Amino acid sequence: MLHKETDIEDAKRFFHHSTSGLEGNPDGFGLLPDSSKVASVKETRIDKYTIPKKGLQNEHVYNLVKNELRLDGNPVLNLASFVNTFTDEFAQKLIDENLNKNLADNDEYPQLIQMNERCISMLAKLWQSDTDKDTALGCATTGSSEAIMLGGLAMKRQWEKKMKAANKSIEKPNIIMSSACQVALEKFARYFDVECRLVPVDTEHGFHLNPNKLWDYVNENTIGIFVILGTTYTGHLENIEQVGEVLDRIEAENTEWSNKNIPIHVDGASGGFIVPFAFTESQMSKYGLGRWGFSHPRVVSINTSGHKFGLTTPGLGWIVWKDDEYLLPELRFKLKYLGGIEETFNLNFSRPGFQVIHQYYNFLTLGQQGYYKKFNQSIFVARAFAWKLLEDPDMKGIFEVVSCLHENLENSAVADSLDDYWKQPHEYKPGIPLCAFKLSEKFKSEHPEIPQAIISTLLRQRGWIIPNYPLPESTDGSDKKEVLRVVFRIEMALDMALLLVRDIFEVVEKLIKSYEYLTVRADNDNHAIFKVLSTLSNASIEDLAPEPTESQKEKEKHVKKNYRGTC
Ligand SMILES: *Cc1c(COP(=O)(O)O)cnc(C)c1O
């Protein structure tokens, strides 16, 4: 979008705003110590949308930028995101020292490249690869999104090879994923001309892929299935074992297909780190997911986000293929390097190398036990939070929890006490450390005038950033329901989580009281009150507009809201 140059009044306001609260500046007023300087600001043509003719002093620009960024949220209180926000002192040092290394420059930085290779090997082993074979290959990417593009593309080429060998058309490839997918998965389909077959979720199957539905979606043109190990919406692990069983049956009934052994790519953006470190094998088996990685014959590739639970800074993802054979030669480029030949197969060429160093540092400093300890703590806090929402005498009956971490593996029951979660963590269901919850049906029927979204808005007053969003597209209307979601990253300690529960309780109490107050005055019109409160919570006055016309309603139907864009 092109923006016009701001005029001087705008610039004055901008500077006034940006410099108020400026620290450590000798004249105490940043760029505008007196009005005569305004002219010089005009001369240097300060404009937020045009590169100035003449540069400004670096210290001034530093203060200007720093102050403007104060308006951003506090990353630690951002409970909406999976992306890591903690870096220790020594990692920070390594980052500073290696900030300008390019991961694409193999000649110049051979040790960086070595560390990259070591990380890939570590990940392959972590993901149940056969250590005797040592055939895995992979690469660092900018995030899971780039990794997913590569995983999808490799499956597409494999499918084309099978179909060409049988003299069949390669015109209509499709890929299958549940509607609980993150936007990156749909992007793959759209960017690489593959039909995206979204399998809608339902309440009964925990808002993630129902493998039995695959019968309606798989055909000879299915290049593969994206199975999500930890959905962004509710943190559920989709069931790779069951998907495999259904594919076995489908293929057995269609022996004439040239497309055999339909592969699975596992989207382990969060689960790629959480599952192997946090849960025991027997816990995963009891959950029906003994094989979630390369030990499953259909799993050909897995991606993860180093910058989520790999605990690096933003800008790092990984993809690993189980075997060399799954990445066909036409997707690889050979480069001469130090007398040898090096292959490159990611989408980006130049990219920062320091995140790889940070990842390697994390693997060594934390080790398996360190990751376990951190994740076990986060999972406990997530379970404690859910437990409090459900069992605390003040909160009882207000919320339902949609995520499943707090449920017993055998009978889905909630623990008797918080202690049980700490003492027997492996008796409860695996998942991503988050809590997705919603107002209970009982509460909603008693208080139809309270929109759930306003809880999210009011919590912002206390600094908490907690999204409220609709569930993924479903077969049973559950996508009309909304959930609030809190991600428990490693910084979120138990006492913070309990403070949050308190704050949520106070918000709900305030809403009930406000409603009671209003009903006395507002003729008991629940719907009108709902509308007013909705408007406050959405920061938009559109809801108070007169009833929309039929054609407006029709248009709105096509504007789909979802939560796939989350990070
Ligand atoms: C975050 C996420 C992605 C996208 O990952 P980036 O690293 O942000 O590119 C894809 N899938 C799932 C399940 C995610 O949670």
Coordinates of C-alpha atoms and ligand atoms in Angstrom, one line a residue:
M1 CA 0.0 0.0 0.0
L2 CA 1.3 3.4 -0.9
H3 CA 1.1 6.1 1.8
K4 CA 1.3 9.8 1.2
E5 CA 4.0 11.8 2.9
T6 CA 2.8 13.1 6.3
D7 CA 2.5 16.8 6.6
I8 CA 4.4 18.8 9.2
E9 CA 1.4 18.7 11.6
D10 CA 1.3 15.0 11.4
A11 CA 5.1 14.8 11.9
K12 CA 4.8 17.1 14.9
R13 CA 2.2 14.9 16.5
F14 CA 4.2 11.8 15.6
F15 CA 7.3 13.2 17.3
H16 CA 5.5 14.5 20.3
H17 CA 3.9 11.1 20.7
S18 CA 7.0 9.1 20.1
T19 CA 9.3 11.2 22.3
S20 CA 7.1 11.5 25.3
G21 CA 8.7 9.3 27.9
L22 CA 12.1 9.3 26.2
E23 CA 14.7 8.1 28.6
G24 CA 18.3 9.3 28.9
N25 CA 18.1 12.1 26.4
P26 CA 20.0 15.2 27.6
D27 CA 17.5 17.7 26.3
G28 CA 14.7 15.5 27.6
F29 CA 12.7 15.9 24.5
G30 CA 14.2 13.8 21.8
L31 CA 14.1 15.2 18.3
L32 CA 12.1 18.3 19.1
P33 CA 13.8 20.3 21.8
D34 CA 12.1 23.5 20.5
S35 CA 9.9 24.6 17.7
S36 CA 12.8 25.8 15.5
K37 CA 13.9 22.2 15.1
V38 CA 10.5 21.5 13.5
A39 CA 11.8 23.3 10.4
S40 CA 14.8 21.1 10.3
V41 CA 12.6 18.1 10.6
K42 CA 10.7 19.3 7.6
E43 CA 14.0 19.9 5.7
T44 CA 15.2 16.3 6.3
R45 CA 11.7 15.3 5.1
I46 CA 10.8 12.9 7.8
D47 CA 8.1 10.8 6.6
K48 CA 7.1 7.4 7.8
Y49 CA 6.5 6.1 4.3
T50 CA 9.3 7.5 2.3
I51 CA 13.1 7.0 2.7
P52 CA 14.5 10.4 3.9
K53 CA 16.9 12.1 1.6
K54 CA 19.4 12.7 4.3
G55 CA 19.9 10.2 7.0
L56 CA 19.3 11.0 10.7
Q57 CA 21.7 10.5 13.6
N58 CA 21.7 6.9 14.7
E59 CA 21.1 7.5 18.3
H60 CA 18.0 9.6 17.5
V61 CA 16.6 7.0 15.2
Y62 CA 17.3 4.4 17.8
N63 CA 15.2 6.3 20.4
L64 CA 12.5 7.0 17.9
V65 CA 12.1 3.4 16.9
K66 CA 12.5 2.1 20.4
N67 CA 9.7 4.4 21.6
E68 CA 7.4 3.5 18.8
L69 CA 7.8 -0.2 19.5
R70 CA 6.7 0.4 23.1
L71 CA 3.2 0.3 21.8
D72 CA 3.7 -3.4 20.9
G73 CA 2.3 -6.0 23.3
N74 CA 4.6 -7.6 25.9
P75 CA 5.7 -10.9 24.4
V76 CA 5.7 -12.7 27.7
L77 CA 2.0 -11.9 28.3
N78 CA 1.1 -13.0 24.8
L79 CA -0.6 -16.2 25.6
A80 CA -1.9 -16.4 22.1
S81 CA 1.3 -17.6 20.5
F82 CA 3.4 -20.7 20.4
V83 CA 6.5 -18.9 19.4
N84 CA 9.2 -18.9 22.1
T85 CA 10.1 -15.7 23.8
F86 CA 12.8 -16.8 26.2
T87 CA 16.5 -16.7 25.4
D88 CA 19.2 -17.3 28.1
E89 CA 22.3 -15.2 28.5
F90 CA 24.7 -17.5 26.8
A91 CA 22.5 -18.2 23.8
Q92 CA 22.1 -14.4 23.5
K93 CA 25.9 -14.2 23.3
L94 CA 26.2 -16.8 20.6
I95 CA 23.4 -15.0 18.7
D96 CA 25.3 -11.7 18.9
E97 CA 28.6 -13.2 17.9
N98 CA 27.1 -15.0 14.9
L99 CA 24.4 -12.6 13.8
N100 CA 25.9 -12.0 10.4
K101 CA 26.6 -15.6 9.3
N102 CA 24.7 -16.8 6.3
L103 CA 23.5 -20.4 6.4
A104 CA 23.8 -20.6 2.6
D105 CA 27.5 -19.8 2.6
N106 CA 28.9 -23.3 2.9
D107 CA 32.5 -22.3 1.8
E108 CA 32.8 -19.6 4.4
Y109 CA 31.1 -21.3 7.4
P110 CA 31.8 -25.0 7.3
Q111 CA 31.3 -25.4 11.1
L112 CA 27.9 -23.8 11.0
I113 CA 27.0 -26.2 8.3
Q114 CA 28.3 -29.1 10.4
M115 CA 26.1 -28.0 13.3
N116 CA 23.1 -27.8 11.0
E117 CA 23.8 -31.5 9.9
R118 CA 24.1 -32.5 13.6
C119 CA 20.8 -31.0 14.4
I120 CA 19.1 -32.8 11.5
S121 CA 20.6 -36.1 12.7
M122 CA 19.4 -35.4 16.3
L123 CA 15.9 -34.7 15.1
A124 CA 15.8 -37.8 12.9
K125 CA 16.6 -39.9 15.9
L126 CA 14.2 -38.0 18.1
W127 CA 11.5 -38.8 15.6
Q128 CA 11.8 -42.6 15.7
S129 CA 14.0 -43.1 12.7
D130 CA 15.9 -46.3 12.3
T131 CA 19.3 -45.6 13.7
D132 CA 20.9 -48.6 12.0
K133 CA 20.0 -47.3 8.6
D134 CA 21.1 -43.6 8.9
T135 CA 19.3 -42.7 5.7
A136 CA 17.4 -39.6 6.8
L137 CA 18.0 -36.2 5.2
G138 CA 16.6 -32.8 5.9
C139 CA 17.3 -29.1 6.1
A140 CA 16.7 -26.0 8.2
T141 CA 13.9 -23.7 7.0
T142 CA 12.5 -20.3 8.0
G143 CA 9.7 -22.0 9.9
S144 CA 7.3 -24.9 9.7
S145 CA 5.6 -23.1 6.7
E146 CA 8.6 -23.5 4.4
A147 CA 9.1 -27.0 5.7
I148 CA 5.5 -27.9 4.9
M149 CA 5.9 -26.5 1.3
L150 CA 8.9 -28.8 0.9
G151 CA 7.2 -31.9 2.4
G152 CA 4.1 -31.4 0.2
L153 CA 6.2 -30.8 -2.9
A154 CA 8.2 -34.0 -2.3
M155 CA 5.0 -36.0 -2.0
K156 CA 3.6 -34.4 -5.2
R157 CA 6.7 -35.4 -7.2
Q158 CA 6.6 -38.9 -5.8
W159 CA 2.9 -39.2 -6.8
E160 CA 3.7 -37.9 -10.3
K161 CA 6.4 -40.5 -10.7
K162 CA 4.1 -43.3 -9.8
M163 CA 1.3 -42.1 -12.1
K164 CA 3.6 -41.4 -15.1
A165 CA 5.1 -44.9 -14.7
A166 CA 1.6 -46.2 -15.2
N167 CA 0.8 -43.9 -18.0
K168 CA -1.9 -42.1 -16.0
S169 CA -2.8 -38.5 -15.9
I170 CA -1.1 -36.2 -13.4
E171 CA -3.5 -33.4 -14.0
K172 CA -5.5 -33.6 -10.8
P173 CA -3.5 -34.1 -7.7
N174 CA -5.2 -33.7 -4.3
I175 CA -4.0 -33.5 -0.7
I176 CA -6.0 -34.3 2.4
M177 CA -5.9 -32.6 5.8
S178 CA -8.4 -31.8 8.6
S179 CA -10.1 -28.5 8.8
A180 CA -8.1 -27.9 12.0
C181 CA -5.1 -27.3 9.9
Q182 CA -2.9 -24.2 10.2
V183 CA -2.9 -21.8 7.2
A184 CA 0.5 -23.0 6.0
L185 CA -1.0 -26.4 4.9
E186 CA -3.7 -24.8 2.8
K187 CA -1.1 -22.5 1.4
F188 CA 0.9 -25.4 0.1
A189 CA -2.1 -26.7 -1.8
R190 CA -2.9 -23.3 -3.3
Y191 CA 0.7 -22.3 -4.2
F192 CA 1.6 -25.7 -5.7
D193 CA -1.6 -26.4 -7.6
V194 CA -2.9 -29.3 -5.6
E195 CA -6.6 -29.6 -4.8
C196 CA -7.0 -29.1 -1.0
R197 CA -9.5 -31.6 0.5
L198 CA -10.4 -30.4 3.9
V199 CA -12.0 -33.0 6.2
P200 CA -14.3 -31.2 8.5
V201 CA -14.0 -32.0 12.2
D202 CA -16.6 -32.7 14.8
T203 CA -17.1 -32.6 18.6
E204 CA -17.1 -36.4 18.9
H205 CA -13.7 -36.7 17.4
G206 CA -12.2 -33.9 19.5
F207 CA -12.1 -31.3 16.8
H208 CA -9.4 -33.1 14.8
L209 CA -9.2 -35.6 11.9
N210 CA -11.7 -38.4 12.0
P211 CA -9.8 -41.1 10.1
N212 CA -13.0 -43.0 9.1
K213 CA -14.0 -39.9 7.0
L214 CA -11.0 -40.5 4.8
W215 CA -13.1 -43.0 2.7
D216 CA -14.9 -40.0 1.2
Y217 CA -11.8 -38.1 0.4
V218 CA -9.0 -40.4 -0.7
N219 CA -8.6 -41.5 -4.4
E220 CA -5.9 -42.4 -6.8
N221 CA -4.9 -38.8 -7.1
T222 CA -4.2 -38.3 -3.4
I223 CA -0.6 -37.3 -3.2
G224 CA -0.6 -37.7 0.6
I225 CA -2.2 -36.8 3.9
F226 CA -1.0 -34.0 6.2
V227 CA -1.5 -35.3 9.8
I228 CA -1.2 -32.7 12.5
L229 CA 0.7 -33.7 15.6
G230 CA -0.9 -31.0 17.8
T231 CA -3.5 -28.8 16.2
T232 CA -3.3 -25.0 16.7
Y233 CA -7.0 -24.9 17.8
T234 CA -7.1 -27.3 20.6
G235 CA -3.7 -29.0 20.8
H236 CA -5.0 -32.5 20.0
L237 CA -2.7 -35.0 18.4
E238 CA -4.2 -36.4 15.2
N239 CA -4.0 -40.2 15.1
I240 CA -1.3 -41.3 12.6
E241 CA -1.9 -45.0 13.5
Q242 CA -5.6 -44.9 12.7
V243 CA -5.0 -42.9 9.5
G244 CA -2.6 -45.6 8.5
E245 CA -5.1 -48.4 9.2
V246 CA -7.9 -46.7 7.2
L247 CA -5.5 -46.1 4.3
D248 CA -4.5 -49.8 4.4
R249 CA -8.2 -50.8 4.0
I250 CA -8.9 -48.2 1.3
E251 CA -5.9 -49.4 -0.7
A252 CA -6.9 -53.1 -0.2
E253 CA -10.2 -52.3 -1.8
N254 CA -8.7 -50.5 -4.7
T255 CA -6.0 -52.8 -5.9
E256 CA -6.2 -51.3 -9.4
W257 CA -4.7 -48.0 -8.2
S258 CA -1.2 -47.2 -9.4
N259 CA -0.9 -44.9 -6.4
K260 CA 0.0 -47.3 -3.7
N261 CA 1.4 -46.6 -0.2
I262 CA -0.2 -43.1 0.1
P263 CA 2.3 -41.3 2.3
I264 CA 1.8 -39.2 5.5
H265 CA 3.6 -36.0 6.2
V266 CA 3.4 -35.2 9.9
D267 CA 2.9 -31.5 10.8
G268 CA 4.8 -31.5 14.1
A269 CA 5.2 -27.7 14.3
S270 CA 4.6 -28.0 18.0
G271 CA 4.3 -31.7 18.6
G272 CA 7.7 -32.5 16.9
F273 CA 9.4 -31.3 20.1
I274 CA 6.6 -31.8 22.7
V275 CA 5.7 -35.5 22.0
P276 CA 9.2 -37.1 22.0
F277 CA 10.5 -35.2 25.0
A278 CA 7.4 -34.9 27.2
F279 CA 5.5 -38.2 26.9
T280 CA 6.5 -41.8 27.6
E281 CA 6.2 -44.6 25.0
S282 CA 3.6 -46.4 27.1
Q283 CA 1.6 -43.2 27.5
M284 CA 1.6 -42.7 23.7
S285 CA 0.7 -46.4 23.1
K286 CA -2.2 -46.2 25.6
Y287 CA -3.4 -43.2 23.7
G288 CA -3.3 -45.3 20.5
L289 CA -0.3 -43.5 19.1
G290 CA 2.6 -45.8 19.6
R291 CA 4.0 -44.9 16.2
W292 CA 3.7 -41.2 15.5
G293 CA 7.0 -40.7 13.6
F294 CA 9.3 -42.5 11.2
S295 CA 8.6 -45.9 12.8
H296 CA 5.2 -45.8 11.0
P297 CA 5.7 -47.1 7.5
R298 CA 3.6 -44.4 5.9
V299 CA 5.3 -41.5 7.5
V300 CA 7.8 -40.1 5.0
S301 CA 8.6 -36.6 6.4
I302 CA 8.1 -34.5 9.5
N303 CA 8.4 -30.8 10.1
T304 CA 8.7 -28.8 13.2
S305 CA 9.2 -25.1 14.3
G306 CA 12.5 -24.6 16.1
H307 CA 11.1 -21.2 17.2
K308 CA 8.2 -22.8 19.0
F309 CA 9.0 -25.6 21.4
G310 CA 12.6 -26.0 20.0
L311 CA 13.0 -22.8 22.1
T312 CA 15.0 -20.7 19.6
T313 CA 14.1 -17.1 18.4
P314 CA 11.7 -16.6 15.5
G315 CA 12.9 -17.7 12.0
L316 CA 13.7 -21.4 12.4
G317 CA 11.9 -24.6 11.2
W318 CA 13.1 -28.0 10.2
I319 CA 12.1 -30.8 7.8
V320 CA 13.4 -34.3 7.8
W321 CA 12.6 -37.1 5.3
K322 CA 12.9 -40.6 6.6
D323 CA 14.9 -41.7 3.6
D324 CA 16.8 -40.2 0.7
E325 CA 14.4 -41.8 -1.7
Y326 CA 11.5 -39.6 -0.7
L327 CA 13.1 -36.5 -2.1
L328 CA 13.5 -37.0 -5.8
P329 CA 16.6 -35.7 -7.6
E330 CA 14.6 -33.1 -9.5
L331 CA 14.0 -31.2 -6.2
R332 CA 17.7 -31.1 -5.3
F333 CA 20.4 -28.8 -6.6
K334 CA 24.1 -29.6 -6.4
L335 CA 26.6 -26.9 -5.4
K336 CA 30.4 -27.2 -5.5
Y337 CA 31.8 -26.6 -2.1
L338 CA 35.3 -27.0 -0.7
G339 CA 36.1 -29.4 -3.4
G340 CA 33.1 -31.5 -2.7
I341 CA 29.5 -31.4 -3.8
E342 CA 26.8 -30.1 -1.5
E343 CA 23.1 -30.4 -2.1
T344 CA 20.5 -27.7 -1.5
F345 CA 16.8 -28.2 -1.5
N346 CA 15.1 -25.5 0.5
L347 CA 13.1 -22.6 -0.9
N348 CA 15.3 -19.8 0.5
F349 CA 18.9 -19.5 -0.4
S350 CA 20.5 -16.9 2.0
R351 CA 19.1 -17.0 5.5
P352 CA 20.4 -16.3 9.0
G353 CA 22.6 -19.0 10.5
F354 CA 22.4 -18.0 14.2
Q355 CA 19.1 -19.8 14.9
V356 CA 20.7 -23.1 13.9
I357 CA 23.5 -22.3 16.4
H358 CA 20.9 -21.5 19.0
Q359 CA 19.1 -24.8 18.3
Y360 CA 22.3 -26.8 18.6
Y361 CA 23.1 -24.9 21.9
N362 CA 19.7 -25.8 23.2
F363 CA 20.1 -29.5 22.4
L364 CA 23.4 -29.5 24.2
T365 CA 22.5 -27.4 27.3
L366 CA 19.1 -28.9 27.9
G367 CA 19.6 -32.4 26.8
Q368 CA 16.6 -34.8 26.8
Q369 CA 16.1 -34.3 30.5
G370 CA 16.2 -30.5 30.3
Y371 CA 13.5 -30.5 27.6
Y372 CA 11.5 -33.0 29.5
K373 CA 11.6 -30.9 32.7
K374 CA 10.5 -27.7 30.9
F375 CA 7.7 -29.3 29.0
N376 CA 6.6 -31.4 31.9
Q377 CA 6.3 -28.2 33.9
S378 CA 4.3 -26.4 31.1
I379 CA 2.0 -29.4 30.8
F380 CA 1.4 -29.5 34.5
V381 CA 0.6 -25.8 34.5
A382 CA -1.8 -26.3 31.6
R383 CA -3.5 -29.1 33.4
A384 CA -3.7 -27.1 36.7
F385 CA -5.2 -24.2 34.8
A386 CA -7.9 -26.4 33.3
W387 CA -8.5 -28.1 36.6
K388 CA -9.0 -24.8 38.4
L389 CA -11.4 -23.6 35.7
L390 CA -13.5 -26.8 36.1
E391 CA -13.1 -27.6 39.8
D392 CA -12.5 -24.3 41.7
P393 CA -15.6 -23.6 43.8
D394 CA -15.8 -20.1 42.5
M395 CA -15.5 -21.2 38.9
K396 CA -17.6 -24.4 38.9
G397 CA -20.1 -24.6 36.0
I398 CA -18.9 -21.5 34.2
F399 CA -16.5 -23.1 31.7
E400 CA -16.1 -26.3 29.7
V401 CA -12.6 -27.3 28.6
V402 CA -12.2 -28.4 25.0
S403 CA -8.6 -29.4 25.0
C404 CA -7.8 -32.8 26.5
L405 CA -4.5 -32.7 28.5
H406 CA -6.2 -32.7 31.8
E407 CA -8.2 -35.9 31.1
N408 CA -7.3 -39.3 32.4
L409 CA -6.0 -41.7 29.6
E410 CA -8.3 -44.5 30.7
N411 CA -11.6 -42.8 31.4
S412 CA -11.2 -39.2 30.4
A413 CA -11.9 -38.1 34.0
V414 CA -10.5 -35.0 35.6
A415 CA -7.9 -35.7 38.4
D416 CA -9.1 -35.7 42.1
S417 CA -6.5 -33.1 43.0
L418 CA -3.8 -31.0 41.4
D419 CA -1.2 -33.2 43.1
D420 CA -2.2 -36.1 40.9
Y421 CA -1.2 -34.2 37.8
W422 CA 2.2 -33.6 39.3
K423 CA 2.8 -37.1 40.6
Q424 CA 1.4 -39.1 37.8
P425 CA 1.8 -37.0 34.6
H426 CA 1.8 -40.1 32.4
E427 CA -1.6 -41.2 33.3
Y428 CA -3.2 -38.2 31.5
K429 CA -3.7 -37.5 27.8
P430 CA -0.8 -36.2 25.7
G431 CA -1.2 -32.9 23.7
I432 CA 0.3 -29.5 23.3
P433 CA 0.5 -27.4 26.5
L434 CA -2.5 -25.2 26.0
C435 CA -6.0 -24.9 27.4
A436 CA -8.9 -24.2 25.0
F437 CA -12.1 -23.5 26.9
K438 CA -15.5 -22.0 26.4
L439 CA -18.5 -20.8 28.5
S440 CA -20.6 -23.8 29.5
E441 CA -23.9 -24.4 27.8
K442 CA -25.5 -24.0 31.2
F443 CA -23.9 -20.6 31.8
K444 CA -24.8 -19.5 28.3
S445 CA -28.4 -20.4 28.8
E446 CA -28.5 -18.5 32.1
H447 CA -26.7 -15.5 30.6
P448 CA -27.4 -15.4 26.9
E449 CA -26.5 -11.7 27.0
I450 CA -22.8 -12.2 27.8
P451 CA -20.7 -12.7 24.6
Q452 CA -17.6 -14.9 25.2
A453 CA -15.4 -12.5 23.2
I454 CA -15.7 -9.8 25.8
I455 CA -13.8 -11.9 28.3
S456 CA -10.8 -11.8 26.0
T457 CA -11.2 -8.0 25.6
L458 CA -11.5 -7.3 29.3
L459 CA -8.5 -9.5 30.1
R460 CA -6.5 -7.2 27.9
Q461 CA -7.0 -4.5 30.5
R462 CA -4.8 -6.6 32.8
G463 CA -2.3 -7.2 30.0
W464 CA -3.2 -10.8 29.1
I465 CA -3.5 -11.5 25.4
I466 CA -5.9 -14.4 25.0
P467 CA -7.7 -15.0 21.7
N468 CA -11.3 -15.9 21.3
Y469 CA -12.0 -17.7 18.0
P470 CA -14.4 -20.1 16.3
L471 CA -13.6 -23.8 16.2
P472 CA -12.7 -25.2 12.8
E473 CA -15.2 -26.0 10.1
S474 CA -17.3 -29.0 11.3
T475 CA -20.0 -31.4 10.4
D476 CA -22.0 -30.9 13.5
G477 CA -22.2 -27.1 13.8
S478 CA -19.4 -26.9 16.4
D479 CA -17.7 -24.4 14.3
K480 CA -20.4 -21.9 15.4
K481 CA -18.9 -22.3 18.9
E482 CA -16.0 -20.2 20.0
V483 CA -13.2 -21.0 22.4
L484 CA -10.7 -19.0 24.4
R485 CA -7.2 -20.4 24.2
V486 CA -4.2 -20.0 26.5
V487 CA -0.8 -21.4 25.3
F488 CA 1.5 -22.3 28.2
R489 CA 5.0 -21.5 27.1
I490 CA 7.9 -22.3 29.3
E491 CA 7.9 -18.9 31.0
M492 CA 4.4 -19.3 32.3
A493 CA 4.8 -20.4 35.9
L494 CA 2.0 -21.9 38.0
D495 CA 1.5 -18.8 40.1
M496 CA 1.0 -16.7 36.9
A497 CA -1.6 -19.2 35.6
L498 CA -3.4 -19.1 38.9
L499 CA -3.4 -15.3 38.8
L500 CA -4.9 -15.6 35.3
V501 CA -7.7 -17.9 36.7
R502 CA -8.5 -15.2 39.3
D503 CA -8.6 -12.5 36.7
I504 CA -10.9 -14.6 34.5
F505 CA -13.2 -15.1 37.5
E506 CA -13.2 -11.4 38.3
V507 CA -14.1 -10.5 34.7
V508 CA -17.0 -13.0 34.6
E509 CA -18.2 -11.7 38.0
K510 CA -18.0 -8.1 36.7
L511 CA -20.0 -9.1 33.6
I512 CA -22.7 -10.8 35.6
K513 CA -23.0 -7.8 37.9
S514 CA -23.1 -5.3 35.0
Y515 CA -25.8 -7.4 33.4
E516 CA -27.9 -7.4 36.6
Y517 CA -27.5 -3.7 36.9
L518 CA -28.5 -3.1 33.3
T519 CA -31.6 -5.4 33.4
V520 CA -33.1 -3.2 36.0
R521 CA -32.8 -0.3 33.7
A522 CA -33.0 -1.7 30.2
D523 CA -36.3 -3.4 30.1
N524 CA -34.9 -6.9 30.4
D525 CA -33.9 -7.0 26.7
N526 CA -31.1 -9.7 26.7
H527 CA -30.5 -9.5 23.1
A528 CA -29.9 -5.7 23.2
I529 CA -27.5 -6.1 26.0
F530 CA -25.7 -8.9 24.2
K531 CA -25.3 -6.6 21.2
V532 CA -24.0 -3.7 23.2
L533 CA -21.5 -6.0 25.0
S534 CA -20.5 -7.6 21.7
T535 CA -19.8 -4.2 20.3
L536 CA -17.6 -3.3 23.2
S537 CA -15.7 -6.6 22.9
N538 CA -15.1 -6.3 19.1
A539 CA -14.0 -2.7 19.2
S540 CA -16.4 -2.1 16.2
I541 CA -19.7 -0.3 16.1
E542 CA -21.0 -2.3 13.1
D543 CA -23.0 -4.6 15.3
L544 CA -25.2 -1.7 16.4
A545 CA -26.1 -0.9 12.8
P546 CA -29.7 -1.6 11.7
E547 CA -30.5 -5.2 10.6
P548 CA -28.5 -6.1 7.5
T549 CA -30.4 -6.5 4.2
E550 CA -30.7 -9.9 2.6
S551 CA -27.9 -9.2 0.1
Q552 CA -25.6 -8.1 2.9
K553 CA -26.3 -11.2 4.8
E554 CA -25.5 -13.2 1.6
K555 CA -22.2 -11.4 1.3
E556 CA -21.2 -12.1 4.9
K557 CA -21.8 -15.8 4.4
H558 CA -18.7 -15.8 2.1
V559 CA -16.5 -14.1 4.6
K560 CA -15.1 -17.0 6.5
K561 CA -13.5 -16.3 9.9
N562 CA -11.1 -18.8 11.2
Y563 CA -8.0 -19.2 13.3
R564 CA -5.7 -20.8 10.8
G565 CA -3.4 -17.7 10.8
T566 CA -2.3 -18.2 14.3
C567 CA 1.3 -18.6 15.3
Ligands
LIG1 C1 2.7 -22.7 13.9 C2 2.2 -23.8 13.1 C3 2.5 -23.9 11.7 C4 3.3 -22.8 11.0 O1 4.5 -22.7 11.5 P1 5.5 -21.5 11.3 O2 6.8 -22.0 12.0 O3 4.9 -20.3 12.0 O4 5.7 -21.3 9.9 C5 2.0 -25.0 11.0 N1 1.3 -25.9 11.6 C6 1.0 -25.9 12.9 C7 0.2 -27.0 13.5 C8 1.4 -24.8 13.7 O5 1.1 -24.8 15.0

